[in-house]
Structure formats: C-alpha cells, structure tokens
Coordinates of C-alpha atoms in Angstrom, one line a residue:
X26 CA 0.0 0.0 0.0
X27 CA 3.0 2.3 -0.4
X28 CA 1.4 4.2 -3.5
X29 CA -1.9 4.9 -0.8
X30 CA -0.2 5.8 2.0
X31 CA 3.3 7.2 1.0
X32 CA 3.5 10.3 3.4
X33 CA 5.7 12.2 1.0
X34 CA 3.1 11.6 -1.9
X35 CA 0.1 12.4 -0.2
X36 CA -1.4 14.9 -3.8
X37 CA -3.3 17.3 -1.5
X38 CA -3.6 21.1 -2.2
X39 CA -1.2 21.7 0.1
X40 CA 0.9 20.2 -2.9
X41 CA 0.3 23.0 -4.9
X42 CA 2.4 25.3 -2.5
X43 CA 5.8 23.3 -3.5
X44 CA 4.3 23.1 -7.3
X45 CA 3.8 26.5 -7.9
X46 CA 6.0 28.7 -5.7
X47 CA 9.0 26.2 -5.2
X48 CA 8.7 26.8 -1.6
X49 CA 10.1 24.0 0.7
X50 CA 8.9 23.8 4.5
X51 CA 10.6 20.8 6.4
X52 CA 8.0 18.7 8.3
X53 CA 5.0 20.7 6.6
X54 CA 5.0 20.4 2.9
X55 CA 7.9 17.4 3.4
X56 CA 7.9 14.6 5.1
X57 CA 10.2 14.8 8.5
X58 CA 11.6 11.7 10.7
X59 CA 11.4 11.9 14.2
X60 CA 12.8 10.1 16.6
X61 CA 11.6 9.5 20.8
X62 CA 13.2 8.2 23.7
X63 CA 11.2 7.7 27.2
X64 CA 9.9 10.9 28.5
X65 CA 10.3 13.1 25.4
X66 CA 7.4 14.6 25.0
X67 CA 5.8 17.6 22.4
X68 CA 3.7 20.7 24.4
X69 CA -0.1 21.9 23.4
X70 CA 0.1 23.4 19.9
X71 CA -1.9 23.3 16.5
X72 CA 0.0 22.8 13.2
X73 CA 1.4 25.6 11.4
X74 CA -1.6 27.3 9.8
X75 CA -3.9 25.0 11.3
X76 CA -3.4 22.4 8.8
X77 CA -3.8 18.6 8.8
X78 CA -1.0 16.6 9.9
X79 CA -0.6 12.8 9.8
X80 CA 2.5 10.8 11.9
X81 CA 3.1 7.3 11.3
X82 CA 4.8 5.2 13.3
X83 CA 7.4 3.2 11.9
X84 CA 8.7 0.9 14.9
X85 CA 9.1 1.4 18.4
X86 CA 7.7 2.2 21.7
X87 CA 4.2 3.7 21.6
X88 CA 3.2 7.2 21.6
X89 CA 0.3 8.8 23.7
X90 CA -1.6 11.8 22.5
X91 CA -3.8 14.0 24.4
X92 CA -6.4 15.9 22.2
X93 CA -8.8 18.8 22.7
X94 CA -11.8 19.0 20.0
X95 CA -11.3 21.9 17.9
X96 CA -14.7 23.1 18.9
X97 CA -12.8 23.7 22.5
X98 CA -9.7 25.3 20.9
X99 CA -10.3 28.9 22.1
X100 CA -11.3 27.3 25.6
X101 CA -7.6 26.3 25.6
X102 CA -6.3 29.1 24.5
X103 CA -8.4 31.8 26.9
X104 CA -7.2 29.2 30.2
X105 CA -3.5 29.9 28.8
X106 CA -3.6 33.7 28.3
X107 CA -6.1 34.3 31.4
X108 CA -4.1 37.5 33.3
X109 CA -4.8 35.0 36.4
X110 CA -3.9 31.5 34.9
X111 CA -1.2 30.2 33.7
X112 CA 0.9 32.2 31.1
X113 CA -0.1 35.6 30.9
X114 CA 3.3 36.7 30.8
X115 CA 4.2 34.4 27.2
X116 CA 0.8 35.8 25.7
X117 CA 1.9 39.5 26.2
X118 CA 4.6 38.7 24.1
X119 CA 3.1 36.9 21.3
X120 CA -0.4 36.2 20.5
X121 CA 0.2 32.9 19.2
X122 CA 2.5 31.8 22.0
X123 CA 1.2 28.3 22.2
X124 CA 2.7 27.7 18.6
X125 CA 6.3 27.9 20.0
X126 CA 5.5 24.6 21.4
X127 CA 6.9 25.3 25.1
X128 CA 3.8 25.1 26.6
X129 CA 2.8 22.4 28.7
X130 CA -0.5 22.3 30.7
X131 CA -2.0 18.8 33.0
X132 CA -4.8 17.0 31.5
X133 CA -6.0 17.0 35.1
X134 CA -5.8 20.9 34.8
X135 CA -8.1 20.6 31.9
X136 CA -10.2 18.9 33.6
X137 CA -10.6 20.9 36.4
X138 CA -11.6 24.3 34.5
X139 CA -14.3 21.5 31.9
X140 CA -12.1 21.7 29.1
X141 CA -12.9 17.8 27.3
X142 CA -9.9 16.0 25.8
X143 CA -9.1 12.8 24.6
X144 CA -6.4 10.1 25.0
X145 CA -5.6 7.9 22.6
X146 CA -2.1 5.7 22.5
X147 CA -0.5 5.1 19.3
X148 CA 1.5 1.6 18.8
X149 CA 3.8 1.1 15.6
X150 CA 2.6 0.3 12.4
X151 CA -0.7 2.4 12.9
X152 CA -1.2 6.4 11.6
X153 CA -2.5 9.2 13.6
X154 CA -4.6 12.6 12.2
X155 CA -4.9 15.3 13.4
X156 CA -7.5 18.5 12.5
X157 CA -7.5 21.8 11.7
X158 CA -7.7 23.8 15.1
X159 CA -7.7 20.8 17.4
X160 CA -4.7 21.2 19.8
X161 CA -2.5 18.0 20.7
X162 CA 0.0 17.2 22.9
X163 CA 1.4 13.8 23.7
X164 CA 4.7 12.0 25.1
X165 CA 6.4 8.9 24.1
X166 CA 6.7 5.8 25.8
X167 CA 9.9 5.0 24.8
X168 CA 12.4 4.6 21.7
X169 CA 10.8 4.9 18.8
X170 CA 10.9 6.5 15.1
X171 CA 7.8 8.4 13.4
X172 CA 7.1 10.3 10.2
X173 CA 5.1 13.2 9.8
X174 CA 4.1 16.1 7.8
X175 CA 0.8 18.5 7.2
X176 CA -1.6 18.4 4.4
X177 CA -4.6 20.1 3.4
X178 CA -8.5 19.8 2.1
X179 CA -10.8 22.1 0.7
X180 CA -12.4 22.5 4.0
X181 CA -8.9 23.8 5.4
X182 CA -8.9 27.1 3.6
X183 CA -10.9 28.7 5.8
X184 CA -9.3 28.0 8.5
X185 CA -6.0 28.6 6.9
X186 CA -7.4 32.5 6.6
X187 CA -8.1 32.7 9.9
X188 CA -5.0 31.2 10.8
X189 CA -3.4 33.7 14.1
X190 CA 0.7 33.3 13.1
X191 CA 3.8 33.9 15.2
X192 CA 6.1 36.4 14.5
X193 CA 8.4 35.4 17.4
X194 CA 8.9 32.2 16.7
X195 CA 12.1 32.8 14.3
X196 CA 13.9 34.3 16.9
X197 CA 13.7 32.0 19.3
X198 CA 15.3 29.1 17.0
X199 CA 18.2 28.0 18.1
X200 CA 20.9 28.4 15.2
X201 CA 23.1 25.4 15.0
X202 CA 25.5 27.2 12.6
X203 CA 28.8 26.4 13.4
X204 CA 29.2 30.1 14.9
X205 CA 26.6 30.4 16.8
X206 CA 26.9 26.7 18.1
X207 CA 29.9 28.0 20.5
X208 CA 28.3 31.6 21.3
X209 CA 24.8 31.7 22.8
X210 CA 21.5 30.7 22.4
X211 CA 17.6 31.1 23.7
X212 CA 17.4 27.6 26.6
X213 CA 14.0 26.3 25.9
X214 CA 12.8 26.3 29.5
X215 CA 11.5 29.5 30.8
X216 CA 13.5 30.2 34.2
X217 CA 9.8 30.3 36.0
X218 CA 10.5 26.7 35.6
X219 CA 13.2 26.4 37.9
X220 CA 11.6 28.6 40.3
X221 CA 9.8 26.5 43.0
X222 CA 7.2 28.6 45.3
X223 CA 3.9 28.1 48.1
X224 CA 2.1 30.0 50.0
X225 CA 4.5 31.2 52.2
X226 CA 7.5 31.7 49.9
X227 CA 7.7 35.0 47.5
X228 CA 8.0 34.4 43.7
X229 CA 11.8 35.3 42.7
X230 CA 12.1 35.4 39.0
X231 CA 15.9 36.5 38.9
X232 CA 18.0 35.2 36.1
X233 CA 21.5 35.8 36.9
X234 CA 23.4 33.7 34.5
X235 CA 21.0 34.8 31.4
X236 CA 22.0 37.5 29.5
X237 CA 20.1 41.0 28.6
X238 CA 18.5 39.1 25.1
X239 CA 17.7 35.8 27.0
X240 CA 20.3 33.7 25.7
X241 CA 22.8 31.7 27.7
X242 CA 26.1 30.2 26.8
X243 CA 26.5 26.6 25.9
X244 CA 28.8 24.9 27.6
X245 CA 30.0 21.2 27.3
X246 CA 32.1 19.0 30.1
X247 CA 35.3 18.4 28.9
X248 CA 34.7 14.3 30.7
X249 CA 31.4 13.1 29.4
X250 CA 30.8 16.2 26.9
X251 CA 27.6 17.0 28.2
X252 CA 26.2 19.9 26.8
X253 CA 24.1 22.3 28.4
X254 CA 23.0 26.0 28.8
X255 CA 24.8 27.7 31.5
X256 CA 21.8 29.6 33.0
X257 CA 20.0 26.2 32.9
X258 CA 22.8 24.0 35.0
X259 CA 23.5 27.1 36.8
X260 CA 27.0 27.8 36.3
X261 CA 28.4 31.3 36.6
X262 CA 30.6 33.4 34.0
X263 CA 33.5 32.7 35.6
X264 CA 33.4 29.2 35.7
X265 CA 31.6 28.6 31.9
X266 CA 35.2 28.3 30.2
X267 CA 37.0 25.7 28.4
X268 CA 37.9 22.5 30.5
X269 CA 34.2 23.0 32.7
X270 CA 32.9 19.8 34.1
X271 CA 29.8 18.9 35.3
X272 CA 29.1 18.1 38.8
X273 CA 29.0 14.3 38.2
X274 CA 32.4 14.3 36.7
X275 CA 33.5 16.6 39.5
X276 CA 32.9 14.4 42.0
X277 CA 34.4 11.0 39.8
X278 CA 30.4 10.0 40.2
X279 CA 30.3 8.5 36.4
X280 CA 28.8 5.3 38.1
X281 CA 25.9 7.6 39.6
X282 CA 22.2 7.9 37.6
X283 CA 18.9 9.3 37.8
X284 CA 16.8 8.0 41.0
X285 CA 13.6 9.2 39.4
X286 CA 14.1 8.0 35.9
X287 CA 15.9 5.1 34.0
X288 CA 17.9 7.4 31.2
X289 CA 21.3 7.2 32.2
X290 CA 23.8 9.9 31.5
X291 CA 22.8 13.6 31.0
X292 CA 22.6 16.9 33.2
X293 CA 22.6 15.5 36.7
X294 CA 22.8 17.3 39.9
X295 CA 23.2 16.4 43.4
X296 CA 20.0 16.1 45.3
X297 CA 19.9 16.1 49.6
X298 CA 20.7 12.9 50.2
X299 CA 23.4 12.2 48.1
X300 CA 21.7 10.7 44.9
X301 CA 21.5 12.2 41.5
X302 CA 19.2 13.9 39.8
X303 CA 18.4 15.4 36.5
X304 CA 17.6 19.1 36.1
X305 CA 15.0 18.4 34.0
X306 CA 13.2 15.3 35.9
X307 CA 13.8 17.9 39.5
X308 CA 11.6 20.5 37.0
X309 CA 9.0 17.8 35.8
X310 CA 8.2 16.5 39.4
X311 CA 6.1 18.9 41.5
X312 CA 7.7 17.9 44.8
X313 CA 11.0 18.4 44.4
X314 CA 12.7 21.8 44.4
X315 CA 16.6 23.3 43.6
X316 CA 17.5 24.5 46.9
X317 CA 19.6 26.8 45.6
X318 CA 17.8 28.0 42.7
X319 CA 20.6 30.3 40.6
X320 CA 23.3 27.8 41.4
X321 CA 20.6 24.3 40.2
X322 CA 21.7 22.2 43.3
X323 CA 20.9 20.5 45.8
X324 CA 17.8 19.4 44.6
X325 CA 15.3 18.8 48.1
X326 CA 13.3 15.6 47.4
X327 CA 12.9 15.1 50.5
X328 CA 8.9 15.7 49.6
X329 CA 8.9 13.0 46.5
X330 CA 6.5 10.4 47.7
X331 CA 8.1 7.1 48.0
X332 CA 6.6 5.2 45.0
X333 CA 7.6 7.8 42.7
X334 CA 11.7 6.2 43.0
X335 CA 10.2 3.2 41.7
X336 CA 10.6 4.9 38.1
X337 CA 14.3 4.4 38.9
X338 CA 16.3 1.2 39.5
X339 CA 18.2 2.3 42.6
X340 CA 14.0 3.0 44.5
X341 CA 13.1 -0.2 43.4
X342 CA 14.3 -1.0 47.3
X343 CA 14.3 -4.9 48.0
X344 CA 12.9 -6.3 51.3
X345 CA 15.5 -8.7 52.7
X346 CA 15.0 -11.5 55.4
X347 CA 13.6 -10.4 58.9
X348 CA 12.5 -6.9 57.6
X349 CA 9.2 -5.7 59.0
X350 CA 6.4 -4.8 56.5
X351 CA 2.6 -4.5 55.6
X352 CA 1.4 -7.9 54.1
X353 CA -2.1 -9.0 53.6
X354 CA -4.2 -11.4 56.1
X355 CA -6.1 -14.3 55.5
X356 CA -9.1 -12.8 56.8
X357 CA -8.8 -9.8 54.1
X358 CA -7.0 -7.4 55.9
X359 CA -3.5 -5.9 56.5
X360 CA -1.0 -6.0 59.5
X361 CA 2.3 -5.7 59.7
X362 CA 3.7 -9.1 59.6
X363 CA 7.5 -10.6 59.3
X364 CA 9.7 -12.0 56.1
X365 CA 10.6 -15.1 57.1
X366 CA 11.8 -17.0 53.6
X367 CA 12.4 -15.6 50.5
X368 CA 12.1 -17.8 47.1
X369 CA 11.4 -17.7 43.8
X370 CA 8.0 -19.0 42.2
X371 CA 7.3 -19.9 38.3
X372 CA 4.6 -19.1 36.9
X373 CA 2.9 -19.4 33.7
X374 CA 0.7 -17.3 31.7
X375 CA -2.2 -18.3 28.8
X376 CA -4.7 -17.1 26.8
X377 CA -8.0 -19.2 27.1
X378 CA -10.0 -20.3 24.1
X379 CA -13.0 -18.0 25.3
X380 CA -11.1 -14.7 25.4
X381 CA -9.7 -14.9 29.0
X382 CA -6.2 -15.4 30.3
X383 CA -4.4 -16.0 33.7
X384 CA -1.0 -14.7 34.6
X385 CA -0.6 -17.2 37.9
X386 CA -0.9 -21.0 36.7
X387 CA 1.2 -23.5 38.2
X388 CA 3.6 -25.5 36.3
X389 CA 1.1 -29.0 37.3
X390 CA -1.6 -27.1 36.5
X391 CA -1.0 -27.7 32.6
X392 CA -2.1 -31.6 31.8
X393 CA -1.2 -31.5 28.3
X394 CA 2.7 -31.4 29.2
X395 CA 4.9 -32.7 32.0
X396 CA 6.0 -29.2 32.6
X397 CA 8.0 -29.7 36.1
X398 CA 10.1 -32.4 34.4
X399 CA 10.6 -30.8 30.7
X400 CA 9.9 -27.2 31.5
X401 CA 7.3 -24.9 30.2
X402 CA 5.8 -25.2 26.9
X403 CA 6.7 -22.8 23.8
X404 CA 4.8 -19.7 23.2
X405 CA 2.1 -20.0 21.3
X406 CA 1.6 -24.0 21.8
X407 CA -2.0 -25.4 22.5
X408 CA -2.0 -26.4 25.9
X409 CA -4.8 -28.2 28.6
X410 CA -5.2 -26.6 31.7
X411 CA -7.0 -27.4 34.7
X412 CA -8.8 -25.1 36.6
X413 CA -9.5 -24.4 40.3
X414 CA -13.2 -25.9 39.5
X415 CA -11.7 -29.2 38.6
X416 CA -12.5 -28.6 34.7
X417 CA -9.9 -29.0 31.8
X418 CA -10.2 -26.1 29.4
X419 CA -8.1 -25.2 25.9
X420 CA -5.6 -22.7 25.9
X421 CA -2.7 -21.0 24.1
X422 CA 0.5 -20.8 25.7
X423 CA 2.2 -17.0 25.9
X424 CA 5.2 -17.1 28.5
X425 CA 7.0 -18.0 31.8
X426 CA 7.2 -15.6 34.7
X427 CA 10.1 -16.7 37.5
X428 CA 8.5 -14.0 40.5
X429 CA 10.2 -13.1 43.7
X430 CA 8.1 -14.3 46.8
X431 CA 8.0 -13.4 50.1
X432 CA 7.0 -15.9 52.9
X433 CA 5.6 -13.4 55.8
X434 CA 4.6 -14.4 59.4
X435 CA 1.7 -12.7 61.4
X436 CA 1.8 -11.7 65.1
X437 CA -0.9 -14.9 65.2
X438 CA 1.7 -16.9 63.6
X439 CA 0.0 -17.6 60.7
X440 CA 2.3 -17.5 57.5
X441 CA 1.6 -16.6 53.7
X442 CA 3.6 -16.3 50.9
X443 CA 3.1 -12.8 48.7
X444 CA 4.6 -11.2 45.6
X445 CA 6.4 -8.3 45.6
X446 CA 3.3 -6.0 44.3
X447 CA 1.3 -7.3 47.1
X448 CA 3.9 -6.8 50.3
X449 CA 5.0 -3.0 51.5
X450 CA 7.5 -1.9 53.3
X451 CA 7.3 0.7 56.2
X452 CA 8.0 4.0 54.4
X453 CA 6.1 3.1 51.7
X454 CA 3.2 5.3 50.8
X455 CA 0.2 3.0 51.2
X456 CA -2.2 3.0 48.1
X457 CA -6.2 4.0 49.6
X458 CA -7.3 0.5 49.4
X459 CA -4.7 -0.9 52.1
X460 CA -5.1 2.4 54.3
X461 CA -8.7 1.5 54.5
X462 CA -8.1 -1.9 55.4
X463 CA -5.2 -1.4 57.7
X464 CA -5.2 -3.1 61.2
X465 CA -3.3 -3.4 64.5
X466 CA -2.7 -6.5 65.2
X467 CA -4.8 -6.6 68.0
X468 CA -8.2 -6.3 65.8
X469 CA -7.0 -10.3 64.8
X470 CA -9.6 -11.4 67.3
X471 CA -11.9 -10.8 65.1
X472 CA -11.2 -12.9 62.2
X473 CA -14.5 -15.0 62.8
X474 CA -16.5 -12.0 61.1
X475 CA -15.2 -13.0 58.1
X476 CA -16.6 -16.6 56.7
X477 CA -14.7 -19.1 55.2
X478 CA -16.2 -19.1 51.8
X479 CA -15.1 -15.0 51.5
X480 CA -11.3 -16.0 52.5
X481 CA -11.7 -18.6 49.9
X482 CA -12.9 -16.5 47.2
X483 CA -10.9 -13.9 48.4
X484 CA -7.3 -15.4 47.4
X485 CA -8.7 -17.7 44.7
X486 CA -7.3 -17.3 41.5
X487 CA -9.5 -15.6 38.5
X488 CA -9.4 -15.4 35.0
X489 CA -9.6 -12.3 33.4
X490 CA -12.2 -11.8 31.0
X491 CA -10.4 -9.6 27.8
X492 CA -12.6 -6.3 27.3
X493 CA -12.9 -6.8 23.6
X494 CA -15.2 -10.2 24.3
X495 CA -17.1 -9.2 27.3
X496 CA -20.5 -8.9 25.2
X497 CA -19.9 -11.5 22.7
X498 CA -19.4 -15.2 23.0
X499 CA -16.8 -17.7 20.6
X500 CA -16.5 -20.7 20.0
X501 CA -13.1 -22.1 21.2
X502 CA -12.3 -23.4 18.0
X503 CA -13.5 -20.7 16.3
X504 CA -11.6 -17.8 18.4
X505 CA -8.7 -19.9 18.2
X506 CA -8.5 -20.0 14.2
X507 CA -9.1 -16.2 14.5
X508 CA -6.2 -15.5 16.8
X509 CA -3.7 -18.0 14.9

C-alpha cells in the first residue's frame, strides 16, 4: 500500500504550494523523521496554519496523544492567556505563544476548569490525524521513530485565513551554525521553571546567569561532553570556560544515575541525600525543588512520595529476610507481619479459548505437558489446563514468569507467601485501598466476622475476562482460528 499511503506523496492542495512557488517547509510540505526516547514529549500546539497533519509510526515504543476537540480550541487558548492563569506573561509577548511549542498544561488541569480532551495511545505500524484547530500534545513511551508532515483539504482554507501566526517564533530558534553553536543561544525552559514557590515563599524570577536578550552560553564537560546552557545547570561566568565539568564528573560519580528516571547519562545534579538527579526530571516532578535555585543544586526531594523512586532502579528497594512490612491477612485485611523465607516462584501465563487469560498457573496445572520435568511449553503451543473448579479447558500458551516471593509471618503466627506487588514496606506510601483496610494486630480477634467461603474467594485465583469479548461469546475453535 506504499502508492496509498506514501506520506511524502500524499497529492493534497497543500501540494500545490511546492508546485507552484518552489517553496520547501521541512515537516510541513515534506515529510520529516522523528525520533523519541522515554519521556520526550511535544507541548499543546496546533499545526502551522492550522493544517492537517498525519504521523506514522514506523517501529518502536508507543506514543500517547492528548487531544482537545477543535470546537474547545479557544477554551484552551483563553485558560492559557487568562491574566490569572497560567501564562499571561508568554501571551503579552506573542499572540500565538502556544505555537512555540513550550507550553505544557495537565490533563488534570483541563479537567478541572471542563475543558474535554481525549487520550488515545499510538502503537507502531498504525497512523494518527490530526485537525485543523484541534490542539494535541502527547509524550512517548519509549524509543521509537515516526514520520510526519501537514496536508490540506478544501475544507482547510478557511481556517488557513483565519489562521493567528507567530512572529516570534524565528527568533527563538536555536541556530546550529557552526558560529553560533559555540556563542549563545535562547534555553527552551522559561526560568519560571526552575523557580519553586507556596504560599509562604515570594515568587523570585531573577536570572543571573541569562544575558540581557535571553540567551545563555552553551557549555560542554570536557569528561562526558555533556552539553548544556549555563543559565539552565546554573554555572556562573566565571566558571563557563574551556575544560568545565559537570558536577558528576567533578565528584568522579560517572557510576551515579537518575533516582527518578531510568535514562542514564545527562545533566545530573546532586540532590539532599546524596543521589542524583536530572535538572529536568527535578523540574518535571512537583515535589522536588533546587535549593539553591541560581546555582541548580541540591535538589530537596525530600517531599517526593516514596513510589515515585520506583521509576528508577536504585527506588526499586528490596525487602530482605527479617524486615518488618505490611502484608495482607487471610481474613482480608493488612498487618504488619515478618519476612521469614524468600524464594522464587514460576509461573505461567495463557490465553483461554474464550477470550480470557491467567497470569498465575502453576507449572502442574498444565495436563497436556509434563512441565515440572521438561519445562514450560513454547509460546504460542496449544495447551490443557486445569482449573481451580476441577475442569480441563483449551488454551494457548504466551510465556514463563520466575517472580520473587515473600514468605511473611503474622503476630498470630499464621504465615503466607506474597509477591512483591502485594507486600510493602514501612516507608512506603500505602495506596487508599490498604489504608482503609489497615489493622493493628490486636483487631486479629476478630477474624470470625469474616466466613470461610469470602477468604476462599478472596485469594482464589481468576481469570480475566479480555474487554474486547465481554459482550460476545466464541466458540473455542472458532476464536482460536481467528487469533492463529
């Protein structure tokens, strides 16, 4: 279907632009490649013009769009410019501020103020359009590689009239001549960014290392040649010379990464307690704050709520034998119980002939197969399983899971094993379901409230019913040739 879906042959009026005047516009009247790592992520904005676009997306990671209806366009763009919202200041200086593409507002913002968006997550291999007027924004979920460019209908020329255009925006490029690439240039981050404020604290919008125009040196560490803004890693005049090195080169910390992210590498700083921190994940997360705000470091995140570190490898924290921590009861609620043995479970997961799958069989649970003795089957075999209910059902096998467990014991003595997801430790922030079912252990005399057939139904394992079948019913056989 290359001749149908070619992106750089699309024969739209916008065509006629290139045709007829010659004029070339990378990423509008061209195709452009682009390509995401974890985290990036593009602001609000509509297209140049307020044209179509389409993005494909060749391989990858998926990407997640958020998208306002352009019936709720100007909704967006009177929340943004409202003298007491959010960036008053930005729409002083250009009407069409949001098309620089720095501007990034919460979906649970838009909520808040009844502003109706959508989500919608974009895997590989599948194309995504946007309208004339309706704003997007969107991050990725990892590495991937896209291809995009604008096009136009009939129906677009009005709005192309209408079309409000920056006169800004040029400026604020960042030219990667060869000349300019060792002067200065504009850093994308306003410093309001790195500005943290409450209640109590007054607003300081000082930028000491930014020059008169709003550009900053860039500077690169002559170790790991990290390249960053001055004003944005905070590093004075006097120190922004030849032979600079960042802080984690300073302190022979090459070893050191992120604890609120998985990217290694890049503009870390020291935080409080001795970690490491990129600039921009300490300006993406609410809670943490540059303590010394011209200067970038330390970065307080002291106020990060525990699960947030479990982004990064070094907050995944492992519970070790004779630690104390909240475990579930056999009655339904928690305690804080003991970890008494630690081992390693397998288990296997399948998807059922009627739609649902499991994700917590038991190697003897598969009849079809001597699994304990000749280990699990390959993906995508037909397998027999039998269920809790004493029934054999059909099934496809998808994969083995080896999971850590955790063998706790109760103040009553009683001992059961968990997984990981389902055991926390003391400084963890509880999620609302266990704080509302959170016990001392002296409310264990009254396990006899609860029956026996709840605790049974209670731990017994389910099959999950996919969404996609949950109003229709296949046949086994027939569901299975369709999924093969």
């Amino acid at each position: 279907h290359v001749d149908d879906w070619n992106i750089g042959h699309l024969n739209t009026i916008l065509d006629v632009v290139e045709r007829e005047s010659g004029i070339t516009i990378e990423g509008v009247n061209t195709p452009y490649l682009y390509f995401g790592m974890w985290k990036t992520s593009f602001a609000w904005h509509t297209e140049d013009m307020d044209l179509y676009s389409i993005n494909y997306l060749h391989f990858g990671e998926p990407k997640s769009w958020y998208s306002i209806p352009p019936e709720h366009g100007k909704r967006l763009e009177r929340l943004a410019k409202g003298e007491s919202r959010f960036f008053p200041g930005s729409a002083q200086s250009c009407e069409a501020f949001l098309r620089h593409k720095m501007t990034v507002i919460s979906p649970f913002i838009l909520k808040k103020y009844g502003i109706p968006f959508d989500k919608v997550t974009q895997e590989a291999g599948e194309f995504m359009v946007t309208f004339p007027y309706g704003y997007h924004a969107g991050f990725n979920h990892g590495f991937n590689c896209a291809e995009s460019t604008n096009f136009a209908t009939l129906r677009w020329i009005e709005y192309g009239k209408q079309a409000v255009l920056s006169h800004c925006e040029a400026q604020s490029k960042t030219d990667m001549s060869p000349v300019a690439f060792q002067l200065r240039t504009k850093p994308l981050i306003p410093e309001m960014c790195f500005t943290t404020t409450s209640c109590n604290t007054e607003l300081n919008l000082s930028a000491p290392f930014l020059e008169e125009d709003g550009t900053s040196l860039l500077i690169s560490c002559r170790k790991c040649n990290v390249c960053v803004h001055a004003s944005c890693y905070g590093v004075p005049k006097d120190k922004a010379v030849e032979g600079w090195m960042c802080s984690r080169c300073e302190e022979d910390a090459m070893t050191q990464d992120c604890c609120l992210c998985t990217l290694r590498g890049g503009a870390l700083q020291k935080a409080n307690d001795n970690r490491w921190v990129h600039v921009m994940c300490a300006v993406a997360i609410a809670e943490a704050k540059f303590v010394n705000i011209a200067e970038r470091r330390p970065v307080d995140i002291s106020k990060i709520p525990l699960m947030r570190f479990r982004l990064g490898k070094d907050a995944d924290r492992d519970i070790v034998l004779g630690q104390t921590v909240i475990a579930k009861h056999k009655n339904g609620r928690y305690y804080q119980s003991e970890v008494v043995k630690l081992t390693k479970e397998t288990f296997y997961e399948v998807n059922f002939d009627d739609g649902s799958f499991s994700d917590n069989l038991f190697p003897e649970d598969i009849v079809s197969r001597d699994c304990l003795n000749l280990g699990p089957p390959a993906a995508g075999d037909i397998v027999q399983v039998r269920w809790t209910d004493g029934l054999v059902y059909g099934a496809k096998f998808v994969a083995s899971h080896t999971i850590q467990m955790y063998q706790v014991e109760f103040e009553d003595g009683s001992q059961l094993p968990a997984k990981r997801d389902d055991v926390y430790t003391l400084d963890e922030e509880l999620p609302k379901k266990v704080k509302s079912r959170l016990s001392v252990a002296s409310d264990m005399r009254f396990t006899e409230i609860f029956t026996e057939q709840e605790v049974k139904q209670e731990v017994k394992r389910q099959r999950v019913i996919n969404s996609r079948y949950r109003e229709d019913y296949i046949e086994p056989a027939l569901y299975r040739a369709i999924m093969e």
